[in-house]
Backbone as numpy.savetxt, mean C-alpha at the origin, in Angstrom:
# Nx Ny Nz CAx CAy CAz Cx Cy Cz
-15.73 -1.73 4.83 -16.60 -1.13 5.82 -16.79 -2.14 6.95
-16.60 -1.72 8.18 -16.69 -2.63 9.32 -18.10 -3.21 9.51
-19.11 -2.43 9.19 -20.48 -2.91 9.41 -20.95 -3.89 8.34
-20.68 -3.57 7.08 -21.20 -4.39 5.98 -20.24 -5.49 5.55
-18.96 -5.33 5.87 -17.96 -6.29 5.41 -17.56 -6.07 3.96
-18.07 -4.99 3.35 -17.76 -4.66 1.96 -16.67 -3.60 1.91
-16.08 -3.44 0.73 -15.10 -2.38 0.56 -15.77 -1.02 0.71
-15.02 -0.05 1.18 -15.52 1.32 1.24 -15.66 1.85 -0.18
-16.43 2.92 -0.34 -16.60 3.51 -1.67 -15.29 4.16 -2.12
-15.19 4.42 -3.41 -13.99 5.06 -3.95 -13.76 6.41 -3.29
-14.83 7.17 -3.03 -14.69 8.48 -2.38 -14.15 8.34 -0.96
-14.66 7.35 -0.22 -14.17 7.13 1.14 -12.70 6.73 1.15
-12.33 5.84 0.24 -10.94 5.38 0.16 -10.04 6.54 -0.24
-10.47 7.34 -1.21 -9.70 8.52 -1.63 -9.49 9.47 -0.46
-10.53 9.66 0.35 -10.42 10.53 1.53 -9.43 9.99 2.55
-9.43 8.69 2.77 -8.48 8.08 3.71 -7.05 8.30 3.25
-6.79 8.06 1.97 -5.44 8.27 1.45 -5.06 9.75 1.50
-6.01 10.62 1.18 -5.74 12.06 1.19 -5.35 12.52 2.59
-6.08 12.06 3.60 -5.76 12.44 4.99 -4.40 11.91 5.43
-3.96 10.83 4.79 -2.64 10.27 5.10 -1.54 10.93 4.26
-1.92 11.90 3.43 -0.94 12.61 2.62 -0.60 11.95 1.30
-1.38 10.94 0.91 -1.13 10.24 -0.35 -2.02 10.87 -1.41
-1.38 11.53 -2.36 -2.12 12.15 -3.45 -1.82 11.38 -4.73
-2.06 12.00 -5.86 -1.85 11.34 -7.15 -0.37 11.40 -7.55
0.45 10.70 -6.80 1.89 10.64 -7.05 2.30 9.17 -7.09
3.46 8.87 -7.67 3.90 7.48 -7.71 4.04 6.89 -6.30
3.55 5.67 -6.12 3.60 5.01 -4.82 4.06 3.57 -5.01
4.98 3.14 -4.16 5.37 1.74 -4.09 4.86 1.21 -2.76
4.11 0.14 -2.78 3.58 -0.43 -1.54 4.33 -1.71 -1.20
4.56 -1.88 0.09 5.19 -3.10 0.59 4.72 -3.30 2.03
5.02 -4.44 2.58 4.66 -4.73 3.97 5.60 -5.80 4.47
5.18 -6.60 5.40 6.04 -7.64 5.93 6.21 -8.82 5.00
5.12 -9.23 4.34 5.19 -10.42 3.48 4.56 -10.23 2.11
3.90 -9.12 1.86 3.28 -8.86 0.56 1.77 -8.92 0.56
1.16 -9.42 1.62 -0.30 -9.58 1.66 -1.00 -8.24 1.89
-0.62 -7.53 2.94 -1.25 -6.24 3.24 -0.98 -5.24 2.14
0.20 -5.31 1.54 0.54 -4.40 0.44 -0.43 -4.56 -0.72
-0.91 -5.76 -0.96 -1.89 -5.99 -2.04 -3.19 -5.25 -1.76
-3.60 -5.21 -0.51 -4.82 -4.49 -0.14 -4.63 -3.00 -0.37
-3.45 -2.48 -0.01 -3.16 -1.06 -0.25 -3.16 -0.74 -1.74
-2.55 -1.61 -2.54 -2.53 -1.40 -3.99 -3.95 -1.40 -4.55
-4.78 -2.30 -4.09 -6.17 -2.34 -4.53 -6.88 -1.05 -4.14
-6.68 -0.59 -2.92 -7.30 0.66 -2.48 -6.90 1.84 -3.33
-5.62 1.93 -3.68 -5.15 3.01 -4.55 -5.80 2.94 -5.92
-5.94 1.74 -6.45 -6.60 1.57 -7.74 -8.08 1.96 -7.66
-8.76 1.49 -6.61 -10.18 1.81 -6.43 -10.38 3.32 -6.32
-9.48 3.99 -5.61 -9.57 5.43 -5.41 -9.19 6.20 -6.67
-8.59 5.52 -7.64 -8.19 6.18 -8.87 -7.06 7.17 -8.67
-6.26 6.97 -7.62 -5.21 7.94 -7.30 -4.00 7.82 -8.21
-3.60 6.65 -8.52 -2.43 6.44 -9.36 -2.32 4.97 -9.71
-1.24 4.61 -10.32 -0.99 3.21 -10.64 0.09 2.71 -9.69
-0.30 2.11 -8.57 0.69 1.70 -7.57 1.59 0.58 -8.07
2.78 0.58 -7.55 3.73 -0.51 -7.82 3.82 -1.35 -6.56
3.77 -2.65 -6.71 3.81 -3.57 -5.59 5.18 -4.24 -5.51
5.85 -4.07 -4.39 7.08 -4.82 -4.14 6.64 -6.07 -3.39
6.37 -7.13 -4.14 5.77 -8.33 -3.54 6.73 -9.11 -2.66
8.03 -8.89 -2.79 8.98 -9.54 -1.89 8.89 -8.98 -0.49
8.50 -7.71 -0.42 8.35 -6.97 0.82 9.50 -7.20 1.78
9.27 -6.96 3.06 10.34 -7.04 4.04 10.93 -8.45 4.13
10.12 -9.46 3.91 10.62 -10.84 3.98 11.81 -11.03 3.04
11.73 -10.48 1.85 12.83 -10.60 0.90 13.93 -9.59 1.20
13.56 -8.32 1.33 14.56 -7.26 1.52 15.42 -7.53 2.76
14.79 -7.84 3.87 15.52 -8.04 5.12 16.41 -9.26 5.15
16.18 -10.20 4.26 16.99 -11.42 4.24 18.24 -11.28 3.37
18.35 -10.17 2.66 19.49 -9.98 1.75 20.56 -9.11 2.39
21.80 -9.55 2.28 22.93 -8.81 2.84 23.38 -7.66 1.94
22.97 -7.66 0.68 23.43 -6.65 -0.26 22.52 -5.42 -0.34
21.47 -5.36 0.50 20.55 -4.23 0.48 20.63 -3.45 1.79
20.47 -2.13 1.73 20.59 -1.31 2.94 19.40 -1.50 3.89
19.69 -1.41 5.17 18.66 -1.46 6.22 18.99 -0.36 7.22
18.02 0.49 7.50 18.21 1.57 8.48 17.56 1.14 9.78
18.36 0.98 10.81 17.85 0.55 12.11 17.57 1.72 13.04
17.65 2.94 12.54 17.49 4.12 13.39 16.16 4.64 13.43
């Protein structure tokens, strides 16, 4: 919460994910380095939506490998 500096309630977090189209389905979270993805995983857990999977290597790892696909389009 921007005013209190505390996490939003589980209901508020669930509403945010719901509006983004994230329901109780399998989710893998990643980001540029793994830090923001951890916050997303925590939010999914708090909301009770599912058991998120964290790709902690995130883009830093994926983008540095020549054997993995990258879509530039």
